[in-house]
């Protein structure tokens, strides 16, 4: 069985699935339609199927060894601006990260694997997870038992920074760890004309935003990548009223857990010092931490070898990114690797970054993702 030839045979089907998912995007933990389609196909192909939240896992084959392949299914709250026949039919929602492609590629792989299950030297588990976009759906799947009995896991993400057909692999750290912080600054409201009788939370929040900029520039070792960004700040309702409270939220990124801890500590210290100086109070909440995605060296090397052995795409090294991925949760539990699949195609106008209203994928290479997943499954079980 040649994975690339098998994937080429169902190339149109993979594209049709992707277009269908693309037209009906569903946000995190709302993936009812998508997961139902996946579930029905997996059952039809002979998988033992189990639902976990709005996710689905399917298992096929016999034996002690098991490889897992993962796709995410959720879309984003983005209004699509592409003018294509398969444009999103849901206002304000769009597959702007390519998870429609991930679901379609893995469905294709699941089909091929089922057709050749007699040749499997063990079990394959396909994991279709919900809520990758800020919902840590991977955590929910793991809690629900998705990794039970699994020896290794692989996942593919379409990648707008790489040209079409490039298989981007990296040993060690690949995507950053990410945290989210929410801050409430409590001051004392009053008349805009009598600031001396108030504690202005807007002035305090402004000082804090500026001081946060020194965390990366003055606290983190310069050769270590880190980000602190305030993405939202809200306070007040009228031009002449000093409000009681100001709220802000932001994200921070890092590759080493100690750097993440340092950033958290500095955010707290800065808030503590600044609010003290201005007689205000604060509440800090750190939520939804996603660890850095760190590929296991041997598994990354294995992906490279398999892609080259079966002439699937062009293997290249993918750059580090400060983006985050909840695939990291799986990699904390079992060895594996997260792989980038290039989808940028200037000639087709496919040049926009992930999460952009004009993001799109070069569908002509999606079968490469399917082929790689099939090849990884058969080769891993043969190891
Ligand atoms: Ni994504």
mmCIF file of C-alpha atoms and ligand atoms in Angstrom:
data_model
loop_
_atom_site.group_PDB
_atom_site.id
_atom_site.type_symbol
_atom_site.label_atom_id
_atom_site.label_comp_id
_atom_site.label_asym_id
_atom_site.label_seq_id
_atom_site.Cartn_x
_atom_site.Cartn_y
_atom_site.Cartn_z
ATOM 1 C CA UNK A 1 0.000 0.000 0.000
ATOM 2 C CA UNK A 2 1.375 3.387 -0.992
ATOM 3 C CA UNK A 3 -0.078 6.139 1.256
ATOM 4 C CA UNK A 4 0.449 8.897 -1.307
ATOM 5 C CA UNK A 5 -1.312 6.962 -4.088
ATOM 6 C CA UNK A 6 -4.178 6.045 -1.778
ATOM 7 C CA UNK A 7 -4.571 9.670 -0.660
ATOM 8 C CA UNK A 8 -4.481 10.902 -4.267
ATOM 9 C CA UNK A 9 -7.369 8.565 -5.081
ATOM 10 C CA UNK A 10 -9.602 10.368 -2.569
ATOM 11 C CA UNK A 11 -8.215 13.874 -3.095
ATOM 12 C CA UNK A 12 -11.575 15.216 -4.355
ATOM 13 C CA UNK A 13 -13.396 13.672 -1.420
ATOM 14 C CA UNK A 14 -11.007 15.341 1.052
ATOM 15 C CA UNK A 15 -11.581 18.708 -0.627
ATOM 16 C CA UNK A 16 -15.366 18.166 -0.640
ATOM 17 C CA UNK A 17 -15.330 17.407 3.091
ATOM 18 C CA UNK A 18 -13.205 20.477 3.755
ATOM 19 C CA UNK A 19 -15.587 22.709 1.788
ATOM 20 C CA UNK A 20 -18.591 21.310 3.607
ATOM 21 C CA UNK A 21 -17.020 21.972 7.028
ATOM 22 C CA UNK A 22 -15.915 25.369 5.775
ATOM 23 C CA UNK A 23 -19.494 26.396 4.961
ATOM 24 C CA UNK A 24 -20.773 25.422 8.397
ATOM 25 C CA UNK A 25 -18.163 26.611 10.904
ATOM 26 C CA UNK A 26 -18.806 25.927 14.584
ATOM 27 C CA UNK A 27 -17.133 27.686 17.508
ATOM 28 C CA UNK A 28 -15.449 25.969 20.452
ATOM 29 C CA UNK A 29 -17.606 23.361 22.186
ATOM 30 C CA UNK A 30 -20.389 23.877 19.627
ATOM 31 C CA UNK A 31 -19.014 21.376 17.091
ATOM 32 C CA UNK A 32 -22.245 19.348 16.953
ATOM 33 C CA UNK A 33 -22.684 19.148 13.190
ATOM 34 C CA UNK A 34 -19.025 18.538 12.443
ATOM 35 C CA UNK A 35 -18.622 15.860 15.100
ATOM 36 C CA UNK A 36 -21.800 14.107 13.982
ATOM 37 C CA UNK A 37 -20.522 13.835 10.401
ATOM 38 C CA UNK A 38 -17.189 12.528 11.668
ATOM 39 C CA UNK A 39 -18.886 10.045 13.996
ATOM 40 C CA UNK A 40 -21.126 8.652 11.256
ATOM 41 C CA UNK A 41 -18.220 8.104 8.886
ATOM 42 C CA UNK A 42 -16.066 6.447 11.521
ATOM 43 C CA UNK A 43 -18.879 4.045 12.450
ATOM 44 C CA UNK A 44 -19.508 3.254 8.802
ATOM 45 C CA UNK A 45 -15.819 2.408 8.344
ATOM 46 C CA UNK A 46 -15.754 0.042 11.323
ATOM 47 C CA UNK A 47 -14.204 2.203 14.035
ATOM 48 C CA UNK A 48 -15.090 1.722 17.658
ATOM 49 C CA UNK A 49 -16.405 5.206 18.352
ATOM 50 C CA UNK A 50 -16.728 7.190 21.535
ATOM 51 C CA UNK A 51 -17.845 10.770 22.077
ATOM 52 C CA UNK A 52 -16.041 13.025 24.542
ATOM 53 C CA UNK A 53 -17.728 16.411 24.935
ATOM 54 C CA UNK A 54 -18.230 17.685 21.363
ATOM 55 C CA UNK A 55 -15.251 15.591 20.302
ATOM 56 C CA UNK A 56 -15.069 12.085 18.850
ATOM 57 C CA UNK A 57 -12.481 9.343 19.121
ATOM 58 C CA UNK A 58 -12.367 6.273 16.924
ATOM 59 C CA UNK A 59 -10.218 3.177 17.374
ATOM 60 C CA UNK A 60 -9.440 0.461 14.844
ATOM 61 C CA UNK A 61 -7.112 -2.535 14.607
ATOM 62 C CA UNK A 62 -5.830 -5.136 17.031
ATOM 63 C CA UNK A 63 -2.765 -5.499 19.196
ATOM 64 C CA UNK A 64 -0.992 -3.853 22.103
ATOM 65 C CA UNK A 65 0.612 -0.954 20.319
ATOM 66 C CA UNK A 66 -1.412 2.128 19.488
ATOM 67 C CA UNK A 67 -0.728 5.347 17.601
ATOM 68 C CA UNK A 68 -3.020 8.362 17.844
ATOM 69 C CA UNK A 69 -3.631 10.942 15.123
ATOM 70 C CA UNK A 70 -5.327 14.193 16.068
ATOM 71 C CA UNK A 71 -7.335 16.878 14.280
ATOM 72 C CA UNK A 72 -9.115 19.889 15.763
ATOM 73 C CA UNK A 73 -12.583 20.881 14.507
ATOM 74 C CA UNK A 74 -13.449 24.348 15.808
ATOM 75 C CA UNK A 75 -13.777 27.629 13.920
ATOM 76 C CA UNK A 76 -13.315 31.266 14.924
ATOM 77 C CA UNK A 77 -15.589 34.273 15.505
ATOM 78 C CA UNK A 78 -14.381 35.938 12.284
ATOM 79 C CA UNK A 79 -16.506 37.245 9.393
ATOM 80 C CA UNK A 80 -15.222 35.638 6.207
ATOM 81 C CA UNK A 81 -14.135 38.000 3.417
ATOM 82 C CA UNK A 82 -13.199 35.395 0.819
ATOM 83 C CA UNK A 83 -15.238 35.343 -2.337
ATOM 84 C CA UNK A 84 -15.413 31.595 -2.915
ATOM 85 C CA UNK A 85 -18.321 29.258 -3.703
ATOM 86 C CA UNK A 86 -17.809 27.470 -0.384
ATOM 87 C CA UNK A 87 -17.781 30.672 1.703
ATOM 88 C CA UNK A 88 -19.006 30.386 5.306
ATOM 89 C CA UNK A 89 -22.799 30.395 5.497
ATOM 90 C CA UNK A 90 -22.753 31.384 9.169
ATOM 91 C CA UNK A 91 -22.428 35.138 9.766
ATOM 92 C CA UNK A 92 -19.546 36.043 12.061
ATOM 93 C CA UNK A 93 -18.050 32.560 12.069
ATOM 94 C CA UNK A 94 -15.286 31.225 9.890
ATOM 95 C CA UNK A 95 -12.722 28.451 9.633
ATOM 96 C CA UNK A 96 -9.922 31.017 9.640
ATOM 97 C CA UNK A 97 -7.282 28.696 11.072
ATOM 98 C CA UNK A 98 -7.715 25.694 8.778
ATOM 99 C CA UNK A 99 -9.244 23.265 11.261
ATOM 100 C CA UNK A 100 -11.769 22.374 8.532
ATOM 101 C CA UNK A 101 -8.784 21.104 6.537
ATOM 102 C CA UNK A 102 -7.429 19.198 9.553
ATOM 103 C CA UNK A 103 -10.759 17.428 10.038
ATOM 104 C CA UNK A 104 -11.012 16.583 6.323
ATOM 105 C CA UNK A 105 -7.416 15.309 6.096
ATOM 106 C CA UNK A 106 -7.820 13.053 9.121
ATOM 107 C CA UNK A 107 -11.168 11.761 7.859
ATOM 108 C CA UNK A 108 -9.379 10.810 4.642
ATOM 109 C CA UNK A 109 -6.651 9.054 6.616
ATOM 110 C CA UNK A 110 -9.244 7.240 8.752
ATOM 111 C CA UNK A 111 -10.929 5.960 5.594
ATOM 112 C CA UNK A 112 -7.695 4.673 4.042
ATOM 113 C CA UNK A 113 -6.549 3.098 7.317
ATOM 114 C CA UNK A 114 -9.908 1.304 7.655
ATOM 115 C CA UNK A 115 -9.659 -0.025 4.108
ATOM 116 C CA UNK A 116 -6.260 -1.520 4.956
ATOM 117 C CA UNK A 117 -6.855 -2.535 8.541
ATOM 118 C CA UNK A 118 -5.728 -6.119 7.874
ATOM 119 C CA UNK A 119 -2.227 -4.737 7.245
ATOM 120 C CA UNK A 120 -2.061 -2.890 10.573
ATOM 121 C CA UNK A 121 0.397 -4.136 13.206
ATOM 122 C CA UNK A 122 -1.590 -2.661 16.060
ATOM 123 C CA UNK A 123 -4.237 -0.058 16.720
ATOM 124 C CA UNK A 124 -4.871 3.404 15.364
ATOM 125 C CA UNK A 125 -6.866 5.966 17.273
ATOM 126 C CA UNK A 126 -8.155 9.049 15.523
ATOM 127 C CA UNK A 127 -8.898 11.975 17.820
ATOM 128 C CA UNK A 128 -11.224 14.710 16.545
ATOM 129 C CA UNK A 129 -11.115 17.282 19.301
ATOM 130 C CA UNK A 130 -13.193 20.362 19.995
ATOM 131 C CA UNK A 131 -12.165 23.814 21.140
ATOM 132 C CA UNK A 132 -8.514 24.225 20.216
ATOM 133 C CA UNK A 133 -9.041 27.988 19.946
ATOM 134 C CA UNK A 134 -8.801 29.131 23.549
ATOM 135 C CA UNK A 135 -10.840 26.251 24.929
ATOM 136 C CA UNK A 136 -8.080 23.747 25.709
ATOM 137 C CA UNK A 137 -10.211 21.005 24.152
ATOM 138 C CA UNK A 138 -7.187 18.693 24.250
ATOM 139 C CA UNK A 139 -7.358 18.703 28.041
ATOM 140 C CA UNK A 140 -10.999 17.636 27.925
ATOM 141 C CA UNK A 141 -10.177 14.808 25.504
ATOM 142 C CA UNK A 142 -7.321 13.558 27.696
ATOM 143 C CA UNK A 143 -9.543 13.660 30.773
ATOM 144 C CA UNK A 144 -12.130 11.692 28.818
ATOM 145 C CA UNK A 145 -9.585 8.949 28.118
ATOM 146 C CA UNK A 146 -8.475 9.789 24.562
ATOM 147 C CA UNK A 147 -4.858 8.849 25.340
ATOM 148 C CA UNK A 148 -5.564 5.601 27.202
ATOM 149 C CA UNK A 149 -3.373 2.888 25.688
ATOM 150 C CA UNK A 150 -1.741 5.330 23.264
ATOM 151 C CA UNK A 151 2.042 4.999 22.684
ATOM 152 C CA UNK A 152 2.599 8.027 20.451
ATOM 153 C CA UNK A 153 0.619 10.907 18.989
ATOM 154 C CA UNK A 154 0.928 13.050 15.881
ATOM 155 C CA UNK A 155 -0.973 16.070 14.646
ATOM 156 C CA UNK A 156 -0.779 18.262 11.564
ATOM 157 C CA UNK A 157 -1.534 21.963 11.260
ATOM 158 C CA UNK A 158 -1.825 23.713 7.904
ATOM 159 C CA UNK A 159 0.746 26.509 7.904
ATOM 160 C CA UNK A 160 0.376 29.843 6.093
ATOM 161 C CA UNK A 161 4.031 30.722 6.531
ATOM 162 C CA UNK A 162 5.253 27.758 4.495
ATOM 163 C CA UNK A 163 4.829 27.294 0.737
ATOM 164 C CA UNK A 164 2.320 24.726 -0.453
ATOM 165 C CA UNK A 165 3.395 21.150 -0.006
ATOM 166 C CA UNK A 166 6.222 21.758 2.436
ATOM 167 C CA UNK A 167 6.208 19.466 5.463
ATOM 168 C CA UNK A 168 7.633 21.613 8.275
ATOM 169 C CA UNK A 169 9.176 19.730 11.161
ATOM 170 C CA UNK A 170 11.042 20.856 14.257
ATOM 171 C CA UNK A 171 12.687 18.914 17.030
ATOM 172 C CA UNK A 172 12.120 20.281 20.521
ATOM 173 C CA UNK A 173 10.175 23.518 21.131
ATOM 174 C CA UNK A 174 7.884 24.525 18.252
ATOM 175 C CA UNK A 175 4.958 26.630 19.557
ATOM 176 C CA UNK A 176 4.993 28.839 22.631
ATOM 177 C CA UNK A 177 3.271 28.387 25.944
ATOM 178 C CA UNK A 178 0.472 30.896 26.456
ATOM 179 C CA UNK A 179 -1.302 32.400 29.413
ATOM 180 C CA UNK A 180 -4.152 34.837 29.689
ATOM 181 C CA UNK A 181 -4.378 37.519 32.376
ATOM 182 C CA UNK A 182 -7.390 39.505 33.519
ATOM 183 C CA UNK A 183 -6.905 42.580 35.687
ATOM 184 C CA UNK A 184 -9.411 44.684 37.557
ATOM 185 C CA UNK A 185 -8.158 48.018 38.890
ATOM 186 C CA UNK A 186 -10.406 49.408 41.573
ATOM 187 C CA UNK A 187 -10.231 53.158 42.131
ATOM 188 C CA UNK A 188 -12.697 55.727 43.396
ATOM 189 C CA UNK A 189 -15.084 57.344 40.945
ATOM 190 C CA UNK A 190 -16.129 60.959 40.814
ATOM 191 C CA UNK A 191 -16.551 64.085 38.723
ATOM 192 C CA UNK A 192 -14.095 64.598 35.904
ATOM 193 C CA UNK A 193 -13.663 68.182 37.076
ATOM 194 C CA UNK A 194 -12.629 67.109 40.587
ATOM 195 C CA UNK A 195 -9.941 64.492 40.042
ATOM 196 C CA UNK A 196 -8.357 65.290 43.410
ATOM 197 C CA UNK A 197 -11.369 63.675 45.102
ATOM 198 C CA UNK A 198 -11.029 60.437 43.117
ATOM 199 C CA UNK A 199 -8.613 57.575 42.536
ATOM 200 C CA UNK A 200 -8.568 57.423 38.759
ATOM 201 C CA UNK A 201 -8.364 53.768 37.635
ATOM 202 C CA UNK A 202 -7.709 54.826 34.029
ATOM 203 C CA UNK A 203 -4.460 56.572 34.989
ATOM 204 C CA UNK A 204 -3.444 53.553 37.090
ATOM 205 C CA UNK A 205 -4.247 51.066 34.284
ATOM 206 C CA UNK A 206 -2.304 53.198 31.800
ATOM 207 C CA UNK A 207 0.760 53.144 34.060
ATOM 208 C CA UNK A 208 0.431 49.384 34.410
ATOM 209 C CA UNK A 209 0.235 48.814 30.638
ATOM 210 C CA UNK A 210 3.426 50.809 30.134
ATOM 211 C CA UNK A 211 5.198 49.087 33.006
ATOM 212 C CA UNK A 212 4.277 45.645 31.591
ATOM 213 C CA UNK A 213 6.448 46.518 28.589
ATOM 214 C CA UNK A 214 9.502 46.313 30.817
ATOM 215 C CA UNK A 215 8.890 42.646 31.687
ATOM 216 C CA UNK A 216 10.217 41.399 28.353
ATOM 217 C CA UNK A 217 12.692 44.236 27.828
ATOM 218 C CA UNK A 218 14.119 44.343 31.379
ATOM 219 C CA UNK A 219 13.306 41.127 33.252
ATOM 220 C CA UNK A 220 13.467 38.278 30.741
ATOM 221 C CA UNK A 221 16.925 37.235 29.559
ATOM 222 C CA UNK A 222 17.333 38.811 26.092
ATOM 223 C CA UNK A 223 18.109 35.545 24.285
ATOM 224 C CA UNK A 224 14.892 33.932 25.537
ATOM 225 C CA UNK A 225 11.721 34.604 23.542
ATOM 226 C CA UNK A 226 8.749 36.059 25.436
ATOM 227 C CA UNK A 227 5.734 38.276 24.795
ATOM 228 C CA UNK A 228 3.435 40.310 27.033
ATOM 229 C CA UNK A 229 0.529 41.995 25.214
ATOM 230 C CA UNK A 230 -2.477 43.803 26.634
ATOM 231 C CA UNK A 231 -5.266 43.175 24.140
ATOM 232 C CA UNK A 232 -8.232 44.870 25.760
ATOM 233 C CA UNK A 233 -8.774 47.742 28.148
ATOM 234 C CA UNK A 234 -12.172 48.969 29.266
ATOM 235 C CA UNK A 235 -13.217 51.712 31.656
ATOM 236 C CA UNK A 236 -15.769 54.446 31.966
ATOM 237 C CA UNK A 237 -18.905 55.486 30.110
ATOM 238 C CA UNK A 238 -18.956 59.302 30.032
ATOM 239 C CA UNK A 239 -16.499 62.044 29.040
ATOM 240 C CA UNK A 240 -16.763 63.869 32.366
ATOM 241 C CA UNK A 241 -16.936 61.001 34.838
ATOM 242 C CA UNK A 242 -13.979 59.268 36.433
ATOM 243 C CA UNK A 243 -15.067 55.631 36.724
ATOM 244 C CA UNK A 244 -14.751 53.314 39.706
ATOM 245 C CA UNK A 245 -12.990 50.534 37.836
ATOM 246 C CA UNK A 246 -10.837 49.727 34.867
ATOM 247 C CA UNK A 247 -10.476 46.268 33.397
ATOM 248 C CA UNK A 248 -7.865 44.888 31.108
ATOM 249 C CA UNK A 249 -6.857 41.545 29.696
ATOM 250 C CA UNK A 250 -3.900 40.270 27.792
ATOM 251 C CA UNK A 251 -1.745 37.347 26.832
ATOM 252 C CA UNK A 252 1.805 36.286 27.568
ATOM 253 C CA UNK A 253 3.944 33.778 25.686
ATOM 254 C CA UNK A 254 7.086 31.851 26.513
ATOM 255 C CA UNK A 255 8.974 28.636 25.786
ATOM 256 C CA UNK A 256 10.417 27.832 29.189
ATOM 257 C CA UNK A 257 8.048 27.284 32.113
ATOM 258 C CA UNK A 258 10.347 29.377 34.380
ATOM 259 C CA UNK A 259 9.926 32.328 32.015
ATOM 260 C CA UNK A 260 6.154 31.913 32.211
ATOM 261 C CA UNK A 261 6.390 31.951 36.009
ATOM 262 C CA UNK A 262 8.647 35.030 35.919
ATOM 263 C CA UNK A 263 6.155 36.915 33.734
ATOM 264 C CA UNK A 264 3.265 36.032 36.050
ATOM 265 C CA UNK A 265 5.276 37.171 39.071
ATOM 266 C CA UNK A 266 6.260 40.466 37.451
ATOM 267 C CA UNK A 267 2.686 41.249 36.334
ATOM 268 C CA UNK A 268 1.592 40.804 39.931
ATOM 269 C CA UNK A 269 4.475 42.824 41.383
ATOM 270 C CA UNK A 270 3.928 45.690 38.957
ATOM 271 C CA UNK A 271 0.216 45.821 39.721
ATOM 272 C CA UNK A 272 0.900 45.669 43.426
ATOM 273 C CA UNK A 273 3.455 48.492 43.325
ATOM 274 C CA UNK A 274 1.569 50.805 41.000
ATOM 275 C CA UNK A 275 -1.803 50.437 42.731
ATOM 276 C CA UNK A 276 -0.123 51.026 46.075
ATOM 277 C CA UNK A 277 1.490 54.211 44.793
ATOM 278 C CA UNK A 278 -1.863 55.551 43.550
ATOM 279 C CA UNK A 279 -4.049 54.286 46.423
ATOM 280 C CA UNK A 280 -5.955 51.910 44.185
ATOM 281 C CA UNK A 281 -6.653 48.165 44.512
ATOM 282 C CA UNK A 282 -6.373 45.372 41.999
ATOM 283 C CA UNK A 283 -7.448 41.853 41.291
ATOM 284 C CA UNK A 284 -5.347 39.655 39.013
ATOM 285 C CA UNK A 285 -6.597 36.462 37.467
ATOM 286 C CA UNK A 286 -4.383 34.173 35.393
ATOM 287 C CA UNK A 287 -6.484 31.783 33.313
ATOM 288 C CA UNK A 288 -6.349 29.101 30.647
ATOM 289 C CA UNK A 289 -2.690 28.303 30.511
ATOM 290 C CA UNK A 290 -1.477 26.291 27.529
ATOM 291 C CA UNK A 291 2.017 24.808 27.902
ATOM 292 C CA UNK A 292 4.652 25.144 25.153
ATOM 293 C CA UNK A 293 4.430 22.555 22.347
ATOM 294 C CA UNK A 294 7.649 20.575 22.545
ATOM 295 C CA UNK A 295 8.212 17.898 19.919
ATOM 296 C CA UNK A 296 10.024 14.758 21.012
ATOM 297 C CA UNK A 297 13.251 14.641 19.025
ATOM 298 C CA UNK A 298 12.982 10.977 18.029
ATOM 299 C CA UNK A 299 9.377 11.384 16.935
ATOM 300 C CA UNK A 300 10.154 14.518 14.895
ATOM 301 C CA UNK A 301 12.999 12.610 13.241
ATOM 302 C CA UNK A 302 10.607 9.717 12.584
ATOM 303 C CA UNK A 303 8.147 12.049 10.805
ATOM 304 C CA UNK A 304 10.994 13.383 8.648
ATOM 305 C CA UNK A 305 12.113 9.856 7.717
ATOM 306 C CA UNK A 306 8.597 8.685 6.883
ATOM 307 C CA UNK A 307 7.777 11.764 4.759
ATOM 308 C CA UNK A 308 11.012 11.338 2.821
ATOM 309 C CA UNK A 309 10.672 7.560 2.424
ATOM 310 C CA UNK A 310 7.231 7.960 0.831
ATOM 311 C CA UNK A 311 8.053 11.193 -1.051
ATOM 312 C CA UNK A 312 5.286 13.050 0.749
ATOM 313 C CA UNK A 313 5.840 16.784 0.148
ATOM 314 C CA UNK A 314 9.169 18.502 0.697
ATOM 315 C CA UNK A 315 10.602 18.221 4.177
ATOM 316 C CA UNK A 316 11.918 21.405 5.728
ATOM 317 C CA UNK A 317 12.481 22.896 9.171
ATOM 318 C CA UNK A 318 9.648 25.105 10.404
ATOM 319 C CA UNK A 319 10.440 28.240 12.458
ATOM 320 C CA UNK A 320 9.613 28.688 16.117
ATOM 321 C CA UNK A 321 6.399 30.623 16.622
ATOM 322 C CA UNK A 322 4.913 32.544 19.546
ATOM 323 C CA UNK A 323 1.519 31.125 18.597
ATOM 324 C CA UNK A 324 0.241 28.425 20.942
ATOM 325 C CA UNK A 325 -1.418 25.044 20.456
ATOM 326 C CA UNK A 326 -3.197 22.823 22.922
ATOM 327 C CA UNK A 327 -1.567 19.804 21.230
ATOM 328 C CA UNK A 328 1.038 20.517 23.908
ATOM 329 C CA UNK A 329 -1.186 18.774 26.470
ATOM 330 C CA UNK A 330 -0.953 15.485 24.545
ATOM 331 C CA UNK A 331 2.821 15.835 24.242
ATOM 332 C CA UNK A 332 3.072 16.213 28.014
ATOM 333 C CA UNK A 333 1.548 12.724 28.335
ATOM 334 C CA UNK A 334 2.927 10.702 25.414
ATOM 335 C CA UNK A 335 5.789 11.093 22.911
ATOM 336 C CA UNK A 336 4.924 12.559 19.559
ATOM 337 C CA UNK A 337 5.286 15.484 17.206
ATOM 338 C CA UNK A 338 3.237 18.349 15.820
ATOM 339 C CA UNK A 339 3.853 18.940 12.131
ATOM 340 C CA UNK A 340 3.255 21.963 9.890
ATOM 341 C CA UNK A 341 1.907 21.539 6.361
ATOM 342 C CA UNK A 342 2.608 24.498 4.058
ATOM 343 C CA UNK A 343 -0.475 25.936 2.303
ATOM 344 C CA UNK A 344 0.748 29.319 1.035
ATOM 345 C CA UNK A 345 0.308 29.751 -2.702
ATOM 346 C CA UNK A 346 0.945 33.227 -4.121
ATOM 347 C CA UNK A 347 -0.288 32.308 -7.609
ATOM 348 C CA UNK A 348 -3.675 31.406 -6.132
ATOM 349 C CA UNK A 349 -3.783 34.479 -3.858
ATOM 350 C CA UNK A 350 -3.511 32.281 -0.780
ATOM 351 C CA UNK A 351 -1.243 34.582 1.194
ATOM 352 C CA UNK A 352 -3.164 35.626 4.302
ATOM 353 C CA UNK A 353 -2.129 34.625 7.811
ATOM 354 C CA UNK A 354 -4.128 32.409 10.162
ATOM 355 C CA UNK A 355 -7.173 34.073 11.787
ATOM 356 C CA UNK A 356 -7.384 36.646 8.939
ATOM 357 C CA UNK A 357 -10.833 37.143 7.281
ATOM 358 C CA UNK A 358 -9.194 36.196 3.975
ATOM 359 C CA UNK A 359 -7.294 33.173 5.268
ATOM 360 C CA UNK A 360 -7.536 30.209 2.936
ATOM 361 C CA UNK A 361 -5.708 26.962 2.269
ATOM 362 C CA UNK A 362 -4.304 25.520 -0.930
ATOM 363 C CA UNK A 363 -6.633 22.552 -1.204
ATOM 364 C CA UNK A 364 -4.470 20.851 -3.814
ATOM 365 C CA UNK A 365 -2.028 19.685 -1.159
ATOM 366 C CA UNK A 366 -4.447 18.461 1.495
ATOM 367 C CA UNK A 367 -3.987 14.870 0.342
ATOM 368 C CA UNK A 368 -0.343 15.185 1.458
ATOM 369 C CA UNK A 369 -1.555 15.614 5.026
ATOM 370 C CA UNK A 370 -3.748 12.548 4.669
ATOM 371 C CA UNK A 371 -0.891 10.555 3.123
ATOM 372 C CA UNK A 372 1.478 11.535 5.934
ATOM 373 C CA UNK A 373 -1.030 10.516 8.602
ATOM 374 C CA UNK A 374 -1.569 7.132 6.938
ATOM 375 C CA UNK A 375 2.166 6.568 6.519
ATOM 376 C CA UNK A 376 2.886 7.531 10.140
ATOM 377 C CA UNK A 377 0.234 5.104 11.382
ATOM 378 C CA UNK A 378 1.511 2.089 9.440
ATOM 379 C CA UNK A 379 5.195 2.866 9.976
ATOM 380 C CA UNK A 380 4.888 3.555 13.696
ATOM 381 C CA UNK A 381 3.107 0.260 14.291
ATOM 382 C CA UNK A 382 5.873 -1.490 12.382
ATOM 383 C CA UNK A 383 8.654 -0.038 14.606
HETATM 384 NI NI1 LIG B 1 -5.192 26.388 14.578
#
